[in-house]
PDB file of C-alpha atoms in Angstrom:
ATOM      1  CA  GLY A   1       0.000   0.000   0.000  1.00 65.00           C
ATOM      2  CA  ALA A   2       0.915   3.654  -0.246  1.00 71.00           C
ATOM      3  CA  VAL A   3       3.410   4.980   2.282  1.00 89.00           C
ATOM      4  CA  VAL A   4       3.711   8.432   3.759  1.00 94.00           C
ATOM      5  CA  SER A   5       6.998   9.135   5.486  1.00 94.00           C
ATOM      6  CA  GLN A   6       7.341  11.889   8.065  1.00 96.00           C
ATOM      7  CA  HIS A   7      10.565  13.217   9.506  1.00 96.00           C
ATOM      8  CA  PRO A   8      11.696  13.789  12.189  1.00 97.00           C
ATOM      9  CA  SER A   9       9.684  11.551  14.476  1.00 96.00           C
ATOM     10  CA  TRP A  10      10.456  13.761  17.433  1.00 96.00           C
ATOM     11  CA  VAL A  11      12.189  17.061  18.012  1.00 97.00           C
ATOM     12  CA  ILE A  12      13.055  19.169  21.034  1.00 97.00           C
ATOM     13  CA  CYS A  13      13.838  22.814  20.522  1.00 95.00           C
ATOM     14  CA  LYS A  14      14.300  26.014  22.460  1.00 96.00           C
ATOM     15  CA  SER A  15      11.598  28.624  22.584  1.00 96.00           C
ATOM     16  CA  GLY A  16      11.943  31.123  19.742  1.00 96.00           C
ATOM     17  CA  THR A  17      13.568  28.761  17.271  1.00 96.00           C
ATOM     18  CA  SER A  18      11.989  27.377  14.100  1.00 97.00           C
ATOM     19  CA  VAL A  19      11.407  23.734  13.344  1.00 97.00           C
ATOM     20  CA  LYS A  20      10.813  22.118   9.952  1.00 97.00           C
ATOM     21  CA  ILE A  21       8.875  18.890   9.529  1.00 97.00           C
ATOM     22  CA  GLU A  22       8.952  16.948   6.263  1.00 97.00           C
ATOM     23  CA  CYS A  23       6.234  14.783   4.801  1.00 96.00           C
ATOM     24  CA  ARG A  24       6.925  12.579   1.793  1.00 95.00           C
ATOM     25  CA  SER A  25       4.746  10.298  -0.268  1.00 93.00           C
ATOM     26  CA  LEU A  26       7.127   7.450  -1.063  1.00 91.00           C
ATOM     27  CA  ASP A  27       5.423   5.514  -3.817  1.00 87.00           C
ATOM     28  CA  PHE A  28       2.773   7.827  -5.182  1.00 89.00           C
ATOM     29  CA  GLN A  29       2.351  11.420  -6.190  1.00 89.00           C
ATOM     30  CA  ALA A  30       0.288  13.643  -3.942  1.00 87.00           C
ATOM     31  CA  THR A  31      -0.926  16.941  -5.327  1.00 85.00           C
ATOM     32  CA  THR A  32      -2.611  17.551  -1.996  1.00 90.00           C
ATOM     33  CA  MET A  33      -1.344  16.822   1.491  1.00 94.00           C
ATOM     34  CA  PHE A  34      -2.851  17.658   4.854  1.00 95.00           C
ATOM     35  CA  TRP A  35      -1.370  18.750   8.153  1.00 97.00           C
ATOM     36  CA  TYR A  36      -3.039  17.856  11.441  1.00 97.00           C
ATOM     37  CA  ARG A  37      -2.150  18.558  15.049  1.00 97.00           C
ATOM     38  CA  GLN A  38      -3.055  16.463  18.063  1.00 94.00           C
ATOM     39  CA  PHE A  39      -2.749  17.426  21.716  1.00 93.00           C
ATOM     40  CA  PRO A  40      -2.749  14.671  24.372  1.00 88.00           C
ATOM     41  CA  LYS A  41      -6.138  13.017  24.763  1.00 84.00           C
ATOM     42  CA  GLN A  42      -7.583  15.336  22.127  1.00 89.00           C
ATOM     43  CA  SER A  43      -8.805  14.774  18.609  1.00 91.00           C
ATOM     44  CA  LEU A  44      -6.747  15.395  15.514  1.00 94.00           C
ATOM     45  CA  MET A  45      -7.367  18.922  14.298  1.00 95.00           C
ATOM     46  CA  LEU A  46      -6.877  19.860  10.677  1.00 95.00           C
ATOM     47  CA  MET A  47      -4.477  22.771  10.362  1.00 96.00           C
ATOM     48  CA  ALA A  48      -4.108  23.229   6.646  1.00 95.00           C
ATOM     49  CA  THR A  49      -4.331  21.727   3.196  1.00 93.00           C
ATOM     50  CA  SER A  50      -1.068  21.782   1.286  1.00 90.00           C
ATOM     51  CA  ASN A  51      -1.371  22.164  -2.475  1.00 87.00           C
ATOM     52  CA  GLU A  52       1.498  21.400  -4.838  1.00 87.00           C
ATOM     53  CA  GLY A  53       2.647  24.495  -6.639  1.00 85.00           C
ATOM     54  CA  SER A  54       0.290  26.878  -4.879  1.00 87.00           C
ATOM     55  CA  LYS A  55      -0.424  28.404  -1.507  1.00 90.00           C
ATOM     56  CA  ALA A  56      -1.690  26.291   1.330  1.00 93.00           C
ATOM     57  CA  THR A  57      -5.232  26.663   2.594  1.00 93.00           C
ATOM     58  CA  TYR A  58      -5.362  27.216   6.337  1.00 95.00           C
ATOM     59  CA  GLU A  59      -8.235  26.345   8.643  1.00 94.00           C
ATOM     60  CA  GLN A  60      -9.855  29.000  10.757  1.00 93.00           C
ATOM     61  CA  GLY A  61      -7.747  29.971  13.725  1.00 93.00           C
ATOM     62  CA  VAL A  62      -4.459  28.651  12.324  1.00 95.00           C
ATOM     63  CA  GLU A  63      -1.850  31.376  11.802  1.00 94.00           C
ATOM     64  CA  LYS A  64      -0.353  31.053   8.341  1.00 93.00           C
ATOM     65  CA  ASP A  65       2.692  33.135   9.277  1.00 95.00           C
ATOM     66  CA  LYS A  66       3.336  30.896  12.256  1.00 96.00           C
ATOM     67  CA  PHE A  67       2.942  27.600  10.426  1.00 97.00           C
ATOM     68  CA  LEU A  68       4.612  27.907   7.051  1.00 96.00           C
ATOM     69  CA  ILE A  69       3.748  25.235   4.528  1.00 95.00           C
ATOM     70  CA  ASN A  70       5.650  24.534   1.339  1.00 92.00           C
ATOM     71  CA  HIS A  71       4.640  21.928  -1.220  1.00 90.00           C
ATOM     72  CA  ALA A  72       7.268  22.292  -3.893  1.00 82.00           C
ATOM     73  CA  SER A  73       6.992  18.843  -5.440  1.00 89.00           C
ATOM     74  CA  LEU A  74       4.441  16.104  -5.901  1.00 89.00           C
ATOM     75  CA  THR A  75       6.055  14.016  -3.181  1.00 92.00           C
ATOM     76  CA  LEU A  76       7.124  16.519  -0.523  1.00 93.00           C
ATOM     77  CA  SER A  77       5.353  18.956   1.758  1.00 94.00           C
ATOM     78  CA  THR A  78       7.042  20.731   4.646  1.00 96.00           C
ATOM     79  CA  LEU A  79       5.616  22.418   7.722  1.00 97.00           C
ATOM     80  CA  THR A  80       7.778  24.974   9.492  1.00 97.00           C
ATOM     81  CA  VAL A  81       6.781  26.061  12.963  1.00 97.00           C
ATOM     82  CA  THR A  82       8.314  29.519  13.250  1.00 97.00           C
ATOM     83  CA  SER A  83       9.383  31.074  16.528  1.00 96.00           C
ATOM     84  CA  ALA A  84       8.104  28.077  18.418  1.00 96.00           C
ATOM     85  CA  HIS A  85       6.758  28.476  21.937  1.00 96.00           C
ATOM     86  CA  PRO A  86       5.864  25.890  24.586  1.00 96.00           C
ATOM     87  CA  GLU A  87       2.189  26.065  23.614  1.00 95.00           C
ATOM     88  CA  ASP A  88       3.162  24.794  20.150  1.00 96.00           C
ATOM     89  CA  SER A  89       4.300  21.533  21.708  1.00 97.00           C
ATOM     90  CA  SER A  90       2.113  18.901  20.117  1.00 96.00           C
ATOM     91  CA  PHE A  91       1.987  15.869  17.854  1.00 96.00           C
ATOM     92  CA  TYR A  92       1.985  16.968  14.207  1.00 97.00           C
ATOM     93  CA  ILE A  93       0.798  14.498  11.580  1.00 97.00           C
ATOM     94  CA  CYS A  94       0.681  14.775   7.818  1.00 96.00           C
ATOM     95  CA  SER A  95      -1.433  12.815   5.402  1.00 95.00           C
ATOM     96  CA  ALA A  96      -1.858  12.321   1.688  1.00 92.00           C
ATOM     97  CA  SER A  97      -4.569  10.823  -0.428  1.00 83.00           C
ATOM     98  CA  ALA A  98      -4.181   7.898  -2.830  1.00 74.00           C
ATOM     99  CA  LYS A  99      -7.794   6.724  -3.215  1.00 76.00           C
ATOM    100  CA  LYS A 100      -7.840   6.614   0.562  1.00 80.00           C
ATOM    101  CA  LEU A 101      -6.047   8.665   3.161  1.00 86.00           C
ATOM    102  CA  PHE A 102      -2.603   7.623   4.387  1.00 92.00           C
ATOM    103  CA  PHE A 103      -1.020   9.231   7.423  1.00 94.00           C
ATOM    104  CA  GLY A 104       2.591   9.713   8.328  1.00 95.00           C
ATOM    105  CA  SER A 105       3.892   8.404  11.627  1.00 94.00           C
ATOM    106  CA  GLY A 106       3.794  11.835  13.208  1.00 95.00           C
ATOM    107  CA  THR A 107       6.276  14.252  14.752  1.00 97.00           C
ATOM    108  CA  GLN A 108       6.280  14.946  18.469  1.00 96.00           C
ATOM    109  CA  LEU A 109       7.417  18.524  18.981  1.00 97.00           C
ATOM    110  CA  SER A 110       8.518  19.648  22.426  1.00 97.00           C
ATOM    111  CA  VAL A 111       9.381  23.316  22.862  1.00 96.00           C
ATOM    112  CA  LEU A 112      11.344  24.135  26.000  1.00 95.00           C
TER     113      LEU A 112
ATOM    114  CA  SER B   1     -20.208  23.992  14.968  1.00 66.00           C
ATOM    115  CA  GLN B   2     -19.547  20.371  14.098  1.00 69.00           C
ATOM    116  CA  LYS B   3     -19.361  18.056  17.087  1.00 82.00           C
ATOM    117  CA  ILE B   4     -18.323  14.411  17.149  1.00 89.00           C
ATOM    118  CA  GLU B   5     -18.657  12.232  20.232  1.00 88.00           C
ATOM    119  CA  GLN B   6     -17.254   8.768  20.693  1.00 89.00           C
ATOM    120  CA  ASN B   7     -19.175   6.985  23.397  1.00 75.00           C
ATOM    121  CA  SER B   8     -16.454   6.396  25.880  1.00 76.00           C
ATOM    122  CA  GLU B   9     -12.852   7.278  26.347  1.00 82.00           C
ATOM    123  CA  ALA B  10     -11.956   3.686  27.194  1.00 92.00           C
ATOM    124  CA  LEU B  11     -13.426   0.250  26.635  1.00 94.00           C
ATOM    125  CA  ASN B  12     -12.097  -2.955  28.157  1.00 95.00           C
ATOM    126  CA  ILE B  13     -13.248  -6.352  26.939  1.00 96.00           C
ATOM    127  CA  GLN B  14     -12.192  -9.950  27.134  1.00 97.00           C
ATOM    128  CA  GLU B  15     -10.526 -11.686  24.226  1.00 97.00           C
ATOM    129  CA  GLY B  16     -13.012 -13.369  21.912  1.00 97.00           C
ATOM    130  CA  LYS B  17     -15.839 -10.973  22.669  1.00 97.00           C
ATOM    131  CA  THR B  18     -17.238  -8.381  20.290  1.00 97.00           C
ATOM    132  CA  ALA B  19     -16.191  -4.792  20.849  1.00 96.00           C
ATOM    133  CA  THR B  20     -18.745  -2.143  19.900  1.00 96.00           C
ATOM    134  CA  LEU B  21     -17.696   1.473  19.613  1.00 96.00           C
ATOM    135  CA  THR B  22     -20.077   4.357  19.021  1.00 96.00           C
ATOM    136  CA  CYS B  23     -19.666   7.596  17.128  1.00 96.00           C
ATOM    137  CA  ASN B  24     -22.346  10.283  17.299  1.00 95.00           C
ATOM    138  CA  TYR B  25     -22.297  13.589  15.506  1.00 93.00           C
ATOM    139  CA  THR B  26     -24.348  16.772  15.437  1.00 90.00           C
ATOM    140  CA  ASN B  27     -24.839  19.825  13.279  1.00 83.00           C
ATOM    141  CA  TYR B  28     -23.714  18.119  10.128  1.00 84.00           C
ATOM    142  CA  SER B  29     -24.669  15.714   7.341  1.00 85.00           C
ATOM    143  CA  PRO B  30     -21.494  14.000   6.161  1.00 88.00           C
ATOM    144  CA  ALA B  31     -21.232  12.354   2.780  1.00 88.00           C
ATOM    145  CA  TYR B  32     -19.140   9.607   4.356  1.00 91.00           C
ATOM    146  CA  LEU B  33     -17.710   8.477   7.640  1.00 93.00           C
ATOM    147  CA  GLN B  34     -14.425   6.737   8.311  1.00 95.00           C
ATOM    148  CA  TRP B  35     -12.877   4.705  11.106  1.00 97.00           C
ATOM    149  CA  TYR B  36      -9.178   4.689  11.881  1.00 96.00           C
ATOM    150  CA  ARG B  37      -6.915   2.856  14.271  1.00 97.00           C
ATOM    151  CA  GLN B  38      -4.202   4.785  16.095  1.00 95.00           C
ATOM    152  CA  ASP B  39      -1.446   3.248  18.174  1.00 94.00           C
ATOM    153  CA  PRO B  40       0.471   5.348  20.756  1.00 91.00           C
ATOM    154  CA  GLY B  41       2.842   7.827  19.143  1.00 89.00           C
ATOM    155  CA  ARG B  42       1.798   6.844  15.634  1.00 92.00           C
ATOM    156  CA  GLY B  43      -0.355   8.269  12.892  1.00 92.00           C
ATOM    157  CA  PRO B  44      -3.855   6.887  12.254  1.00 94.00           C
ATOM    158  CA  VAL B  45      -4.322   3.906   9.970  1.00 94.00           C
ATOM    159  CA  PHE B  46      -7.407   3.760   7.759  1.00 93.00           C
ATOM    160  CA  LEU B  47      -9.796   0.896   8.441  1.00 96.00           C
ATOM    161  CA  LEU B  48     -13.164   1.463   6.799  1.00 95.00           C
ATOM    162  CA  LEU B  49     -15.173   4.089   4.953  1.00 94.00           C
ATOM    163  CA  ILE B  50     -18.955   4.054   4.740  1.00 95.00           C
ATOM    164  CA  ARG B  51     -20.996   6.404   2.589  1.00 93.00           C
ATOM    165  CA  GLU B  52     -24.238   8.130   3.545  1.00 91.00           C
ATOM    166  CA  ASN B  53     -26.259   5.842   1.285  1.00 92.00           C
ATOM    167  CA  GLU B  54     -24.766   2.695   2.805  1.00 94.00           C
ATOM    168  CA  LYS B  55     -26.161   1.072   5.929  1.00 92.00           C
ATOM    169  CA  GLU B  56     -23.422  -1.404   6.677  1.00 96.00           C
ATOM    170  CA  LYS B  57     -19.950  -2.338   5.585  1.00 97.00           C
ATOM    171  CA  ARG B  58     -17.731  -5.271   6.525  1.00 97.00           C
ATOM    172  CA  LYS B  59     -14.060  -6.086   6.284  1.00 96.00           C
ATOM    173  CA  GLU B  60     -12.839  -9.315   7.816  1.00 96.00           C
ATOM    174  CA  ARG B  61     -13.645  -9.055  11.563  1.00 97.00           C
ATOM    175  CA  LEU B  62     -14.725  -5.417  11.279  1.00 98.00           C
ATOM    176  CA  LYS B  63     -18.229  -4.121  10.699  1.00 98.00           C
ATOM    177  CA  VAL B  64     -19.442  -0.546  10.467  1.00 98.00           C
ATOM    178  CA  THR B  65     -23.001   0.715  10.413  1.00 97.00           C
ATOM    179  CA  PHE B  66     -24.144   4.210   9.525  1.00 95.00           C
ATOM    180  CA  ASP B  67     -27.513   5.632  10.550  1.00 94.00           C
ATOM    181  CA  THR B  68     -27.911   9.121   9.127  1.00 92.00           C
ATOM    182  CA  THR B  69     -31.253   9.574  10.885  1.00 92.00           C
ATOM    183  CA  LEU B  70     -29.758   8.928  14.305  1.00 93.00           C
ATOM    184  CA  LYS B  71     -26.514  10.595  13.219  1.00 94.00           C
ATOM    185  CA  GLN B  72     -24.627   7.638  14.540  1.00 95.00           C
ATOM    186  CA  SER B  73     -22.108   5.038  13.442  1.00 96.00           C
ATOM    187  CA  LEU B  74     -21.311   1.799  15.226  1.00 97.00           C
ATOM    188  CA  PHE B  75     -17.980   0.051  14.805  1.00 97.00           C
ATOM    189  CA  HIS B  76     -17.757  -3.629  15.709  1.00 98.00           C
ATOM    190  CA  ILE B  77     -14.729  -5.864  16.110  1.00 98.00           C
ATOM    191  CA  THR B  78     -15.758  -9.495  16.375  1.00 98.00           C
ATOM    192  CA  ALA B  79     -13.647 -12.224  17.967  1.00 98.00           C
ATOM    193  CA  SER B  80     -11.452  -9.522  19.470  1.00 98.00           C
ATOM    194  CA  GLN B  81      -7.780 -10.184  20.130  1.00 97.00           C
ATOM    195  CA  PRO B  82      -5.215  -8.469  22.370  1.00 97.00           C
ATOM    196  CA  ALA B  83      -3.588  -7.172  19.164  1.00 97.00           C
ATOM    197  CA  ASP B  84      -6.758  -5.157  18.544  1.00 98.00           C
ATOM    198  CA  SER B  85      -5.901  -3.005  21.558  1.00 98.00           C
ATOM    199  CA  ALA B  86      -5.518   0.563  20.272  1.00 97.00           C
ATOM    200  CA  THR B  87      -7.393   3.839  20.019  1.00 96.00           C
ATOM    201  CA  TYR B  88     -10.106   3.897  17.388  1.00 97.00           C
ATOM    202  CA  LEU B  89     -11.041   7.176  15.769  1.00 96.00           C
ATOM    203  CA  CYS B  90     -14.204   8.183  13.986  1.00 96.00           C
ATOM    204  CA  ALA B  91     -13.850  10.799  11.249  1.00 95.00           C
ATOM    205  CA  LEU B  92     -16.311  12.732   9.120  1.00 93.00           C
ATOM    206  CA  ASP B  93     -15.647  14.448   5.830  1.00 88.00           C
ATOM    207  CA  ARG B  94     -15.635  18.217   5.749  1.00 83.00           C
ATOM    208  CA  GLY B  95     -16.874  18.307   2.198  1.00 75.00           C
ATOM    209  CA  SER B  96     -14.989  18.676  -1.087  1.00 70.00           C
ATOM    210  CA  THR B  97     -11.501  17.257  -0.509  1.00 72.00           C
ATOM    211  CA  LEU B  98     -11.046  13.651   0.683  1.00 76.00           C
ATOM    212  CA  GLY B  99      -8.399  14.387   3.285  1.00 84.00           C
ATOM    213  CA  ARG B 100     -10.162  17.208   5.116  1.00 89.00           C
ATOM    214  CA  LEU B 101     -11.728  15.469   8.094  1.00 92.00           C
ATOM    215  CA  TYR B 102     -13.286  16.119  11.474  1.00 92.00           C
ATOM    216  CA  PHE B 103     -12.028  13.588  13.999  1.00 94.00           C
ATOM    217  CA  GLY B 104     -13.502  12.392  17.262  1.00 94.00           C
ATOM    218  CA  ARG B 105     -11.297  12.041  20.337  1.00 93.00           C
ATOM    219  CA  GLY B 106     -11.244   8.303  19.976  1.00 94.00           C
ATOM    220  CA  THR B 107     -12.032   5.318  22.149  1.00 95.00           C
ATOM    221  CA  GLN B 108      -9.136   3.441  23.686  1.00 95.00           C
ATOM    222  CA  LEU B 109      -9.872  -0.259  23.389  1.00 96.00           C
ATOM    223  CA  THR B 110      -8.087  -2.785  25.565  1.00 97.00           C
ATOM    224  CA  VAL B 111      -8.614  -6.481  24.901  1.00 98.00           C
ATOM    225  CA  TRP B 112      -7.375  -8.641  27.734  1.00 96.00           C
ATOM    226  CA  PRO B 113      -6.594 -12.354  27.434  1.00 92.00           C
TER     227      PRO B 113
END
């Protein structure tokens, strides 16, 4: 089946720094990818839809200047958390569609 | 606003029994509903999708029902095994694009020997 690879699986950073998370579709092309965030014991919340070759579409309440999304190729989307703060600590998960939705393994971000 | 409730945060059953998980939703009429399995520290894995015009769907030991009048879906795992222990998520489409979903908080299923 289709595979979505996400990297890194976990990252610890200092407050104020930026962190980049990569999401790759390994054996299929994904014109659209999706970024979700999940806090402990909470549901996955859609942050944005990443579109290859165009601007991402952000959900209400998600700051586009805080969470920069780049989808430069059909197999790679990146999410950059800029000037991260402790409240940004969360589990970030990407997904891509190939007839059905495949999720990456997630990135646990801890901001100190 | 859209609200999804999964009946309980945790469900514990004995191996061999049937696990039944419930997903209720309000303020929405989804075109389809999906169930996912999520293990700790991992991304969700797709299990089943059922459309609004379908009443029931099966896949091996899994069965999903969808009642659009009650706004409810039931997810059954028959002959449960300890390996079925995980968190199960209900998700509704947000319209248009396949990957834009509303998720419930999930039900953590534990199957004990």
